[in-house]
Tab-separated table of C-alpha atoms in Angstrom:
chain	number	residue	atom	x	y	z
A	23	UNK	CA	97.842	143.068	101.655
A	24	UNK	CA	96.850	140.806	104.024
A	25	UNK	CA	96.082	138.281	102.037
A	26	UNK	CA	100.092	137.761	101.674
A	27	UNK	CA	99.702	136.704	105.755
A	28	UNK	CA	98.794	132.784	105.192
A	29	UNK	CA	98.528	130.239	107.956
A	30	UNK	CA	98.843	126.979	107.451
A	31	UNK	CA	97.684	124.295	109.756
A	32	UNK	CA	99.437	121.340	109.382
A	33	UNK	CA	103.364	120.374	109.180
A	34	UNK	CA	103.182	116.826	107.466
A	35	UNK	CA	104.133	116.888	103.735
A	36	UNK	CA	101.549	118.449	102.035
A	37	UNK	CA	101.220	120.787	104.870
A	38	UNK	CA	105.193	121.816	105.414
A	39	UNK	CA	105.534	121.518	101.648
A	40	UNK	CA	102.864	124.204	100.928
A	41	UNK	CA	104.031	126.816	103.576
A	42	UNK	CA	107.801	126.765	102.742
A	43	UNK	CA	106.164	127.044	99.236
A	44	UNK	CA	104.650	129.604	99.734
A	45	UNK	CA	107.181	131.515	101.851
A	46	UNK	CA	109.522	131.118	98.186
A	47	UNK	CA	106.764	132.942	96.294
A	48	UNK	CA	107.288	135.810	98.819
A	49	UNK	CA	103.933	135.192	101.214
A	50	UNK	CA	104.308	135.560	105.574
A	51	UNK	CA	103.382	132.097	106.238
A	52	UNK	CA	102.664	130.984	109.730
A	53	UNK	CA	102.500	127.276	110.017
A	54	UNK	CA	101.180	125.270	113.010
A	55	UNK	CA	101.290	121.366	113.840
A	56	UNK	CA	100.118	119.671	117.695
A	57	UNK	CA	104.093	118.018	117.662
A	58	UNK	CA	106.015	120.141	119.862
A	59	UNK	CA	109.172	118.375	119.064
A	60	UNK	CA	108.326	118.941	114.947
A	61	UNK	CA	107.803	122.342	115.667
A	62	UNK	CA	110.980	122.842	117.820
A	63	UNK	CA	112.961	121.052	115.229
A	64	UNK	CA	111.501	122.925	112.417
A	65	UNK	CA	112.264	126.398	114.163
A	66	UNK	CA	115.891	125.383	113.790
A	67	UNK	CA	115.370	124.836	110.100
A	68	UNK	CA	115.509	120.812	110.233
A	69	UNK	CA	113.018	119.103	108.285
A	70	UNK	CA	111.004	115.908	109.309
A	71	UNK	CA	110.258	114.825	106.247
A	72	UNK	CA	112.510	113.292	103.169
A	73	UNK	CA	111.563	115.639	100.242
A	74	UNK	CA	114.261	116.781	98.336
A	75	UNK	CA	114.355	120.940	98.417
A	76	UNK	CA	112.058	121.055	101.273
A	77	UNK	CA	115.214	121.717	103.772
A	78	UNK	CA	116.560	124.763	101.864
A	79	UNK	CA	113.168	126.235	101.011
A	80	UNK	CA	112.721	126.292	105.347
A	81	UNK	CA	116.196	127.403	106.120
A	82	UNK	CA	115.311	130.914	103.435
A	83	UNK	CA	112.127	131.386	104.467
A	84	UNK	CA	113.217	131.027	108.623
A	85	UNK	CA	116.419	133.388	107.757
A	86	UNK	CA	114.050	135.736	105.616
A	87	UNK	CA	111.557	135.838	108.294
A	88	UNK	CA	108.820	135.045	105.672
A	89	UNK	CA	108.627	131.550	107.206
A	90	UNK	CA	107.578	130.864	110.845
A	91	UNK	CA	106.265	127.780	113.042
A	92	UNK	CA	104.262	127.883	116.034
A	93	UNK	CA	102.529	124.978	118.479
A	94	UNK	CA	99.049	124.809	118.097
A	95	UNK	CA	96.339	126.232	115.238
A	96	UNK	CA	95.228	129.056	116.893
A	97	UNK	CA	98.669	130.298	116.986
A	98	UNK	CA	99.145	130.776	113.435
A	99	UNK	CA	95.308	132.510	112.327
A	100	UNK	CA	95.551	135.985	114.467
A	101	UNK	CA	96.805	137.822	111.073
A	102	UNK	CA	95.716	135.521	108.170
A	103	UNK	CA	93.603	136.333	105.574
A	104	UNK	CA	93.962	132.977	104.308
A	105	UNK	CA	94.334	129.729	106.249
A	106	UNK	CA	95.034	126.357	104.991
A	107	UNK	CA	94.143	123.279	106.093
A	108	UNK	CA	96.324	120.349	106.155
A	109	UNK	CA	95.321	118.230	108.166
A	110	UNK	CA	95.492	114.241	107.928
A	111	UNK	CA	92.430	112.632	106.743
A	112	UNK	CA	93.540	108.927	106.797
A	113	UNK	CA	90.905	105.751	105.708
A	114	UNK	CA	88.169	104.786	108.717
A	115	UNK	CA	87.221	101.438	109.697
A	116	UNK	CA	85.042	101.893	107.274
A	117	UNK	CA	86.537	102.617	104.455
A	118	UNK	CA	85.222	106.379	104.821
A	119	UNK	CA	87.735	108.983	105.246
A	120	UNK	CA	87.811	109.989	108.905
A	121	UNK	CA	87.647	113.838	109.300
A	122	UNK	CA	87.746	114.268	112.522
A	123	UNK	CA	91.156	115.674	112.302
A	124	UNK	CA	89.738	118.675	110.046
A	125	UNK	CA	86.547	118.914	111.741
A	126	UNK	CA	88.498	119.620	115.477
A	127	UNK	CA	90.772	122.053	113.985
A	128	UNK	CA	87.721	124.208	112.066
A	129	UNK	CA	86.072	123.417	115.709
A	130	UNK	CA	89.182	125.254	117.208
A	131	UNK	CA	89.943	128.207	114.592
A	132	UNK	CA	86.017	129.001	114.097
A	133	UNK	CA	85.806	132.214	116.801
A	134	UNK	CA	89.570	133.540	116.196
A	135	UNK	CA	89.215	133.579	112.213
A	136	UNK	CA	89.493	137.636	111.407
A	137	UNK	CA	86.381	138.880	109.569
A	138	UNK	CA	86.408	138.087	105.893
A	139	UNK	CA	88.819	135.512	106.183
A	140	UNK	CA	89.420	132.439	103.572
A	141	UNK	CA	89.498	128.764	105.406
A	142	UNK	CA	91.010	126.366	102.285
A	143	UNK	CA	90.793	122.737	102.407
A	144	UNK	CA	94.009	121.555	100.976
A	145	UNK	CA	93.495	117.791	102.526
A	146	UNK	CA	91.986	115.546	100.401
A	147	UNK	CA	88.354	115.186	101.453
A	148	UNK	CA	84.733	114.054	100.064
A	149	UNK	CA	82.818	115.580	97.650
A	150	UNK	CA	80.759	118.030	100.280
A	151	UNK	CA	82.858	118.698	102.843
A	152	UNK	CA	83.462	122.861	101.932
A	153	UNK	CA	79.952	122.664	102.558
A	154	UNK	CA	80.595	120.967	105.806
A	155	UNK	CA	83.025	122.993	107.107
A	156	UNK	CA	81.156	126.158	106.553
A	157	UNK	CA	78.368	124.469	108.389
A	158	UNK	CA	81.055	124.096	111.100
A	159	UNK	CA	82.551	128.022	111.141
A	160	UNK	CA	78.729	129.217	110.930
A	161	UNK	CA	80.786	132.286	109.955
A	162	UNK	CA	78.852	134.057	106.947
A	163	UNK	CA	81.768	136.294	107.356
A	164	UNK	CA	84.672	133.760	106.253
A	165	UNK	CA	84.206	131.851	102.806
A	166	UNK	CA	85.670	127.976	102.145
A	167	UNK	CA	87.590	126.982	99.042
A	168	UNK	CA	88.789	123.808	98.070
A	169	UNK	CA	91.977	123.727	96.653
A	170	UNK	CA	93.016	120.283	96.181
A	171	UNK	CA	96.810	119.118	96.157
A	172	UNK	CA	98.792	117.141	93.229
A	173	UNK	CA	101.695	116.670	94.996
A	174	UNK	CA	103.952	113.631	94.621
A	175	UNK	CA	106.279	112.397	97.359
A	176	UNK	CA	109.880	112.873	96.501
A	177	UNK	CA	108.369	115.152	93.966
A	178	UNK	CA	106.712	117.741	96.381
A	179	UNK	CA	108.500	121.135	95.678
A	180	UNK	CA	108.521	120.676	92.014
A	181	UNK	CA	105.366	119.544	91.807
A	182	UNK	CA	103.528	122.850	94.142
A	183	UNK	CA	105.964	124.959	92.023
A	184	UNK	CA	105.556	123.630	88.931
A	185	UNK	CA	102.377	122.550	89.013
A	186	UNK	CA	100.454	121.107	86.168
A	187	UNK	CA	97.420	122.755	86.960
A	188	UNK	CA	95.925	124.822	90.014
A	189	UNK	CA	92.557	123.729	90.949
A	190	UNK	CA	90.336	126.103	92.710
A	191	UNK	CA	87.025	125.521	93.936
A	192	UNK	CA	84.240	127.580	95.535
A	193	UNK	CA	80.969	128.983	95.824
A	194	UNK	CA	82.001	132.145	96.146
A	195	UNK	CA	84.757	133.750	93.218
A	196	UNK	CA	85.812	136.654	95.126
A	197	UNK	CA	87.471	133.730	97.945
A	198	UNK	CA	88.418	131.752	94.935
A	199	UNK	CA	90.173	134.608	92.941
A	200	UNK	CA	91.920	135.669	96.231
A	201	UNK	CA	93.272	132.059	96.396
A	202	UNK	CA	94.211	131.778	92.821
A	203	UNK	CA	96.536	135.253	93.533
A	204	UNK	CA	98.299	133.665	95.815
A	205	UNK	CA	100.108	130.874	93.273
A	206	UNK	CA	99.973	134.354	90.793
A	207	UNK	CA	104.109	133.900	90.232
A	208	UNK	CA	103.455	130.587	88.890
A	209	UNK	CA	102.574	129.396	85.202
A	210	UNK	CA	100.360	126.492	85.134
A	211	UNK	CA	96.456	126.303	84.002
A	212	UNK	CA	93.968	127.546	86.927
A	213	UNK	CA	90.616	125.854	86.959
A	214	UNK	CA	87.901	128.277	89.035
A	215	UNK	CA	84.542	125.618	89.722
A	216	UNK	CA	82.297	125.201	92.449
A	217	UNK	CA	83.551	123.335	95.976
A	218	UNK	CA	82.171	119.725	94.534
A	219	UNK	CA	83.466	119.670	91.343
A	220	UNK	CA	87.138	120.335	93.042
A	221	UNK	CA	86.995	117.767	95.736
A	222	UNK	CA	85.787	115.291	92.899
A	223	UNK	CA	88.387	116.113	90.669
A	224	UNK	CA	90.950	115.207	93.355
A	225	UNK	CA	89.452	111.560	94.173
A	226	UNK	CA	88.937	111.043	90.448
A	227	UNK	CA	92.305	111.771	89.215
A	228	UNK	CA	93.815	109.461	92.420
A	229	UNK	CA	91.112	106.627	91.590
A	230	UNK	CA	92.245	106.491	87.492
A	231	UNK	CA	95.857	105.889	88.246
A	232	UNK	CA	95.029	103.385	90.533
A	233	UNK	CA	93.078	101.718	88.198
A	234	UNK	CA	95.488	102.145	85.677
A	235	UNK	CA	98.398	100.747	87.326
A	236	UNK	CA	96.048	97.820	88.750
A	237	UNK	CA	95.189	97.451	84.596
A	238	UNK	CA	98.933	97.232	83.743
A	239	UNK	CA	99.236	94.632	86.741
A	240	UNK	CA	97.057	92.321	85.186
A	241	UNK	CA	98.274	92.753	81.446
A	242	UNK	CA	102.021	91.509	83.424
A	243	UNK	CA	100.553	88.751	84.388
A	244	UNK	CA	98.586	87.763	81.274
A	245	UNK	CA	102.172	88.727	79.459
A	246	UNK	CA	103.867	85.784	81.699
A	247	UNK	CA	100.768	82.890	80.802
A	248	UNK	CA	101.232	84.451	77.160
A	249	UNK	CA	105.449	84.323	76.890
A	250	UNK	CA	104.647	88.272	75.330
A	251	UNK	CA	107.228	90.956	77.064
A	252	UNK	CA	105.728	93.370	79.598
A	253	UNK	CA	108.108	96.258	78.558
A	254	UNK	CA	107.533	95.523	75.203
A	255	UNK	CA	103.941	95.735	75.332
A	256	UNK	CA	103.860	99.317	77.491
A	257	UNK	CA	106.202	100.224	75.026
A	258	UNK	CA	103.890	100.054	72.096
A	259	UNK	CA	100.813	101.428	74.102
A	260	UNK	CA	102.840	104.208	75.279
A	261	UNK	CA	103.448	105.560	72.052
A	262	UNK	CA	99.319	106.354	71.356
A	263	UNK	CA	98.829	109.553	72.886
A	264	UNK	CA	95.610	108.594	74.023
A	265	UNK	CA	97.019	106.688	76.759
A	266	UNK	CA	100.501	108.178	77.075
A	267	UNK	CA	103.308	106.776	78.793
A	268	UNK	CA	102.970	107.874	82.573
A	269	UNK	CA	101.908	105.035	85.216
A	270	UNK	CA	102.122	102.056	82.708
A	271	UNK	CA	105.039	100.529	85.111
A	272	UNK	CA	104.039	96.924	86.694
A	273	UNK	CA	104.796	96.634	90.125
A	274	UNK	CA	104.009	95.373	93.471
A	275	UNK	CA	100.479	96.554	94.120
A	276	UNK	CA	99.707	100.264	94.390
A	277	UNK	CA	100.389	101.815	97.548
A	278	UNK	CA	101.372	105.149	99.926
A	279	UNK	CA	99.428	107.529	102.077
A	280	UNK	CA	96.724	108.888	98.785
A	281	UNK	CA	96.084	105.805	96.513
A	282	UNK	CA	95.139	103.449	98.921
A	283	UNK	CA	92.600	105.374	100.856
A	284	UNK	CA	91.246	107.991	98.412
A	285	UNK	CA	90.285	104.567	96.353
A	286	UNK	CA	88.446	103.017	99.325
A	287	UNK	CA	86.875	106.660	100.531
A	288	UNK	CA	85.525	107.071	96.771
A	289	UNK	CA	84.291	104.132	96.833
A	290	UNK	CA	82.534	104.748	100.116
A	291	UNK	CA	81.291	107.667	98.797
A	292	UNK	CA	79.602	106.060	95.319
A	293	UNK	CA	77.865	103.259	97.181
A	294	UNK	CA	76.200	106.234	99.727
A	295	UNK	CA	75.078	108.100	96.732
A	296	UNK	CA	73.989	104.755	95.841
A	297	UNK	CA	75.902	104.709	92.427
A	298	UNK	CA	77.422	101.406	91.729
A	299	UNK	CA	81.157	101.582	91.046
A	300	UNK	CA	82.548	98.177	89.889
A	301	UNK	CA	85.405	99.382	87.990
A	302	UNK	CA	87.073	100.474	90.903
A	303	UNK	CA	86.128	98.051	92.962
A	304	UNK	CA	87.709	95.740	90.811
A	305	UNK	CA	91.240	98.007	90.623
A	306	UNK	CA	91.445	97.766	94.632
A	307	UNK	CA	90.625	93.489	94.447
A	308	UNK	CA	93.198	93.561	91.430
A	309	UNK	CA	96.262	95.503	93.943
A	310	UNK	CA	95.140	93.024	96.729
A	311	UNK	CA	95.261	89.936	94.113
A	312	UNK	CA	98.691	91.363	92.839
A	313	UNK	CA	99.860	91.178	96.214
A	314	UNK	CA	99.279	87.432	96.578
A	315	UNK	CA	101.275	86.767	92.967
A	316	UNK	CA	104.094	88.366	94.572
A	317	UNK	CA	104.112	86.119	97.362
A	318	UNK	CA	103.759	83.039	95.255
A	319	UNK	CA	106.622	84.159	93.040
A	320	UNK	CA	108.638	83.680	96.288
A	321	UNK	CA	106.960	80.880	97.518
A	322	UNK	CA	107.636	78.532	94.828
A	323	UNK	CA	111.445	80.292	94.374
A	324	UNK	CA	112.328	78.993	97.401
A	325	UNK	CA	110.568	75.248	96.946
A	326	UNK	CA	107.033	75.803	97.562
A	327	UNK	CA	106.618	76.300	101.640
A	328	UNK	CA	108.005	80.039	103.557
A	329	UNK	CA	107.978	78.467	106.814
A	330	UNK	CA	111.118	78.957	108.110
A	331	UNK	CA	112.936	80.562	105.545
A	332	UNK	CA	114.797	83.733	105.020
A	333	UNK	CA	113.868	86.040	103.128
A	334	UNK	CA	116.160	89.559	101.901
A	335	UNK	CA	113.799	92.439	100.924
A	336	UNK	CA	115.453	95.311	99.177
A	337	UNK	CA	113.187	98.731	99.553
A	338	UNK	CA	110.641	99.110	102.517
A	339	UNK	CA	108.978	102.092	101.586
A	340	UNK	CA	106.243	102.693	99.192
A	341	UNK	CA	108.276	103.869	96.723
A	342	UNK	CA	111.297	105.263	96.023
A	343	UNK	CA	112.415	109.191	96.634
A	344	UNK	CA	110.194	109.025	100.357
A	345	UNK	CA	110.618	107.572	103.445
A	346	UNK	CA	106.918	106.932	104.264
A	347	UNK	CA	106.269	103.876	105.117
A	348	UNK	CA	102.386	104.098	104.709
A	349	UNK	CA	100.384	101.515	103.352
A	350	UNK	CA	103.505	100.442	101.322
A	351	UNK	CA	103.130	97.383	99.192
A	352	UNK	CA	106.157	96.488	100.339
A	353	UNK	CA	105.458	96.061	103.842
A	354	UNK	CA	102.024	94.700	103.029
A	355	UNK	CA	103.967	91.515	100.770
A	356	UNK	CA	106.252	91.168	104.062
A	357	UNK	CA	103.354	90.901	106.220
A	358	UNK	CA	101.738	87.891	104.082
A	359	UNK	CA	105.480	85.903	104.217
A	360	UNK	CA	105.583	86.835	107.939
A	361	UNK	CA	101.905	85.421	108.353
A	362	UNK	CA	103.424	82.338	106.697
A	363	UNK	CA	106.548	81.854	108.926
A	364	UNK	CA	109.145	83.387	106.481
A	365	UNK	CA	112.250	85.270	108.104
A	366	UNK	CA	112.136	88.600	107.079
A	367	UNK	CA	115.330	91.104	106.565
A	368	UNK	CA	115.333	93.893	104.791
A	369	UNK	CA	117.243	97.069	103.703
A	370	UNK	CA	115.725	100.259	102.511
A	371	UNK	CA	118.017	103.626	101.797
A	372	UNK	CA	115.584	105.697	103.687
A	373	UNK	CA	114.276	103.570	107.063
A	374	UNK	CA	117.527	103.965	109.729
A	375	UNK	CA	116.155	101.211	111.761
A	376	UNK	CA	112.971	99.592	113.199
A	377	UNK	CA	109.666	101.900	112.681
A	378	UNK	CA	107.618	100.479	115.472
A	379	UNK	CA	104.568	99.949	114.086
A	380	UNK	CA	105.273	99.503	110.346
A	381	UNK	CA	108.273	97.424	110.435
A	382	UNK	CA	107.460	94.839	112.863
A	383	UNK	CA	107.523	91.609	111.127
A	384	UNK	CA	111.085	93.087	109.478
A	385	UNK	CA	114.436	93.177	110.772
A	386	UNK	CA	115.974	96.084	109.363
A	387	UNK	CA	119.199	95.867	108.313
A	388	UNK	CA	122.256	98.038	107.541
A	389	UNK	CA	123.059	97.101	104.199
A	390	UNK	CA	121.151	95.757	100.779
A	391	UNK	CA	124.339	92.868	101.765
A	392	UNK	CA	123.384	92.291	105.316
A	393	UNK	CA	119.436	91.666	103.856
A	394	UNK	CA	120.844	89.011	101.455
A	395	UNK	CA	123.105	87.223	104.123
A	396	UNK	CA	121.824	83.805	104.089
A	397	UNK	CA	118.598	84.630	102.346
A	398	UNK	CA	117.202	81.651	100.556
A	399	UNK	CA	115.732	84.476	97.603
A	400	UNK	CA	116.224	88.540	97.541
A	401	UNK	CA	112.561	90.282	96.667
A	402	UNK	CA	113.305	93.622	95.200
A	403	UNK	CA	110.287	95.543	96.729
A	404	UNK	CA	111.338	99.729	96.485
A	405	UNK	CA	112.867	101.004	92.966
A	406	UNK	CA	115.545	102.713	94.478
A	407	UNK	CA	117.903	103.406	91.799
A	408	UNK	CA	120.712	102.233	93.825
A	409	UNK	CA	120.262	98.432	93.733
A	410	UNK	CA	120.759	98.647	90.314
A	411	UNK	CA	124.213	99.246	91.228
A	412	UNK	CA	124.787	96.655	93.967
A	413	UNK	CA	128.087	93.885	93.580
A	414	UNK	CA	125.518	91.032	92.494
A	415	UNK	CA	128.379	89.089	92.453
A	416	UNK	CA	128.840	89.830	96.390
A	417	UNK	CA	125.402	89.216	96.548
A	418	UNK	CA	126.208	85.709	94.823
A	419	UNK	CA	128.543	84.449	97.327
A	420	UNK	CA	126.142	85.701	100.452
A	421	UNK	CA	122.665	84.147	99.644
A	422	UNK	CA	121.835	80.384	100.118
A	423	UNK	CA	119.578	80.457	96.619
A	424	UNK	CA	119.732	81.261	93.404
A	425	UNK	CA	116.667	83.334	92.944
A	426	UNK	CA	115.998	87.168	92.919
A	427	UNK	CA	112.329	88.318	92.497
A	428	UNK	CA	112.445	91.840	90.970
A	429	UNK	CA	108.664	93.234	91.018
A	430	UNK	CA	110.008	96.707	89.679
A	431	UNK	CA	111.948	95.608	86.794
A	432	UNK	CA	114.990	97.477	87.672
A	433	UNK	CA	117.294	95.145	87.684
A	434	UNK	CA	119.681	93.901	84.082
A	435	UNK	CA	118.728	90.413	84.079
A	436	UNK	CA	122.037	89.632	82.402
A	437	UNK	CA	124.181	91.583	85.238
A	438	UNK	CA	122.649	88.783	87.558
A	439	UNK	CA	122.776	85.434	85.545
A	440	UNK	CA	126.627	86.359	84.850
A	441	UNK	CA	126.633	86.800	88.702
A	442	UNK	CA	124.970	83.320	89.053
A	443	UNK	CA	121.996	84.456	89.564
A	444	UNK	CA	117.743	83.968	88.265
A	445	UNK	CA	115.999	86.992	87.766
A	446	UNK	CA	112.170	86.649	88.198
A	447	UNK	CA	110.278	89.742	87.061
A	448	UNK	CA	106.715	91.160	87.004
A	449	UNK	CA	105.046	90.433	82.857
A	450	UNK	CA	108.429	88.736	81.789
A	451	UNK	CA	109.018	85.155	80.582
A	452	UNK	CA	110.460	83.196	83.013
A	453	UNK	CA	114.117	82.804	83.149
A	454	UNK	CA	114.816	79.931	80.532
A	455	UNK	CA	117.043	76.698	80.969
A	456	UNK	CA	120.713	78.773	80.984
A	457	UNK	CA	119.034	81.362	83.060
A	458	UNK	CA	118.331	84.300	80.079
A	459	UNK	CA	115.639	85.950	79.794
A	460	UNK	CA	113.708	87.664	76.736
């Protein structure tokens, strides 16, 4: 059938992650991207992007010739009866997402598209662009279906394969059926709707954990005015199934490549349709607020001034499992201590050396022990499971202060004050006179 010939425009990780996907579930998938040296690198089966499984799925589909790359969109549509696009659609000036990534491409592919083809929107986009892009082909021959993604980084391949749920959207079932047979092999819920309804339920599923984790910021920091126990309190709403247990973990600030800007582009979106939308307004100023608490957790660890003081970060990226750096929290806490005149070294499992661009205002060290060198107070940034494990008593005998500021609560509090160390964490009481905590 030619419908098992997909293309799939697009090589970043929702792109690369659904075409070696897809290749596993037995589909020829042709997938382009504009980098010549990506493409060239993934023709010898070696990824670009840190997602566990990703590197195997590519290597079987290259050496069972279900899996191909190619330079350029219009190199991968000659034979597709179905052609993804995913495509970058990152936050405008205005807060808007910027399609002029996806617009080019359907620009590009519009005149080599085979008759009664199926152009799917996997990036995340507003509420009306399938509309837009047919408006774009001016094809009546090809239909447009919006088929969100739910993917998680460090998650990816178990996420597209096991998905929770499959959301489909169109104005035309045929193209939406035709879609939905492609993830046939795989058990999860399919939901068949119109084109609006799916790009909505995208944005509003991103915007509610946003707002949820920006809710369970705030209930930290009431927990540390109130001496009640952050963990203790998620603990006890978890248990309601009503609200579950998933995303009640303080951190940071929200962050990565979806949160930040699907939060700002639905927001966008509700004050052009001239619907007020305070709630999330108020989850975005909440992250940005949580970011300042971080910095004066540090600020007044090290004696109330960062000018001129070193500073060890452990994690750089936006959270553990990834190596994207995007609109990490992380970087955007090291930023505000840079602004301030702090000295900045860090250490992240995942970030090999200086990312020009994103890492500025860091210098990126070797080791977790090289960031602590000297540091008048460690900021635990990234959960990597690893720095759970560190020698805290090397650690001890390398910093100049006393304080580490864990904003993931992963660290054993007690592990540090035998080391000689204060453990400051996010909706905890603050370490008491001997350096305990509850």
């Amino acid at each position: 059938m030619r419908d098992s010939k997909v293309a799939v425009v697009g090589a970043g990780y929702v792109g690369l992650t659904t075409a070696a996907c897809l290749a596993s579930l037995g589909h020829e998938v042709v997938c382009a991207d504009v980098n010549r040296a990506k493409v060239n690198a993934l023709c010898r089966g070696e990824t670009t992007i840190q997602e566990p499984g990703i590197c195997e799925l590519v290597v079987d589909g290259l050496a069972a010739q279900r899996l191909k790359f190619v330079l350029g969109a219009s190199a991968a549509i000659p034979e597709a009866g179905i052609v993804f696009l995913c495509v970058p659609t990152p936050m405008g000036p205005d807060g808007a997402a910027d399609l002029s990534a996806l617009e080019s491409v359907v620009t590009e592919l519009r005149r080599g598209l085979l008759p009664d083809c199926v152009v799917v929107n996997k990036s995340t986009v507003p509420v009306g662009t399938a509309v837009r892009v047919a408006g774009l082909l001016d094809r009546a021959d090809v239909a447009v279906v919006s088929n969100p993604e739910f993917l998680r980084e460090g998650m990816a391949v178990r996420d597209f394969l096991g998905p929770d749920r499959i959301v489909i959207g169109s104005d035309d079932p045929d193209a939406a059926k035709r879609v939905a047979a492609l993830y046939g092999n795989l058990s999860a819920p399919v939901l068949l709707t119109d084109s609006a309804s799916a790009e909505m339920i995208k944005y509003a599923s991103n915007c509610y954990l946003a707002t949820r984790l920006s809710y369970v910021n705030t209930i930290a920091e009431l927990c540390e005015h109130l001496g009640a126990d952050i963990g203790d309190v998620t603990a006890g709403m978890g248990y309601d199934p009503r609200i579950g247990r998933s995303f009640l973990q303080p951190g940071p600030g929200w962050g990565g490549s979806c949160l930040s800007k699907d939060t700002h582009a639905l927001l966008r979106v509700a004050e052009d349709a001239g619907c007020g939308f305070p709630v999330l307004r108020a989850a975005i100023d909440t992250n940005v607020h949580q970011h300042d608490l971080v910095v004066d957790k540090v600020r007044q660890a090290v004696g109330g001034r960062l000018a001129g003081v070193r500073v060890g970060l452990l994690g750089l990226t936006f959270k553990a499992g990834t190596d994207d750096l995007r609109d990490s929290p992380a970087l955007e806490i090291a930023d505000r201590m840079a602004a301030e005149g702090a000295e900045l070294v860090g250490y992240d499992p995942a970030v090999d050396g200086p990312v020009p661009g994103a890492t500025d205002r860091v210098q990126v060290a070797e080791t977790a022990y090289h960031a602590a060198m000297g540091a008048a107070a460690v900021v635990l940034l990234t959960d990597w499971p690893e720095f759970r494990g560190l020698d805290w008593d090397r650690i001890a005998g390398l910093v100049a202060g006393r304080s580490v500021i864990d904003t993931r609560n992963l660290l054993d509090p007690l592990v540090l004050h035998r080391a000689g160390l204060s453990c400051l964490r996010i909706g905890h009481p603050a370490p008491d006179e001997v350096g305990l905590v509850r």
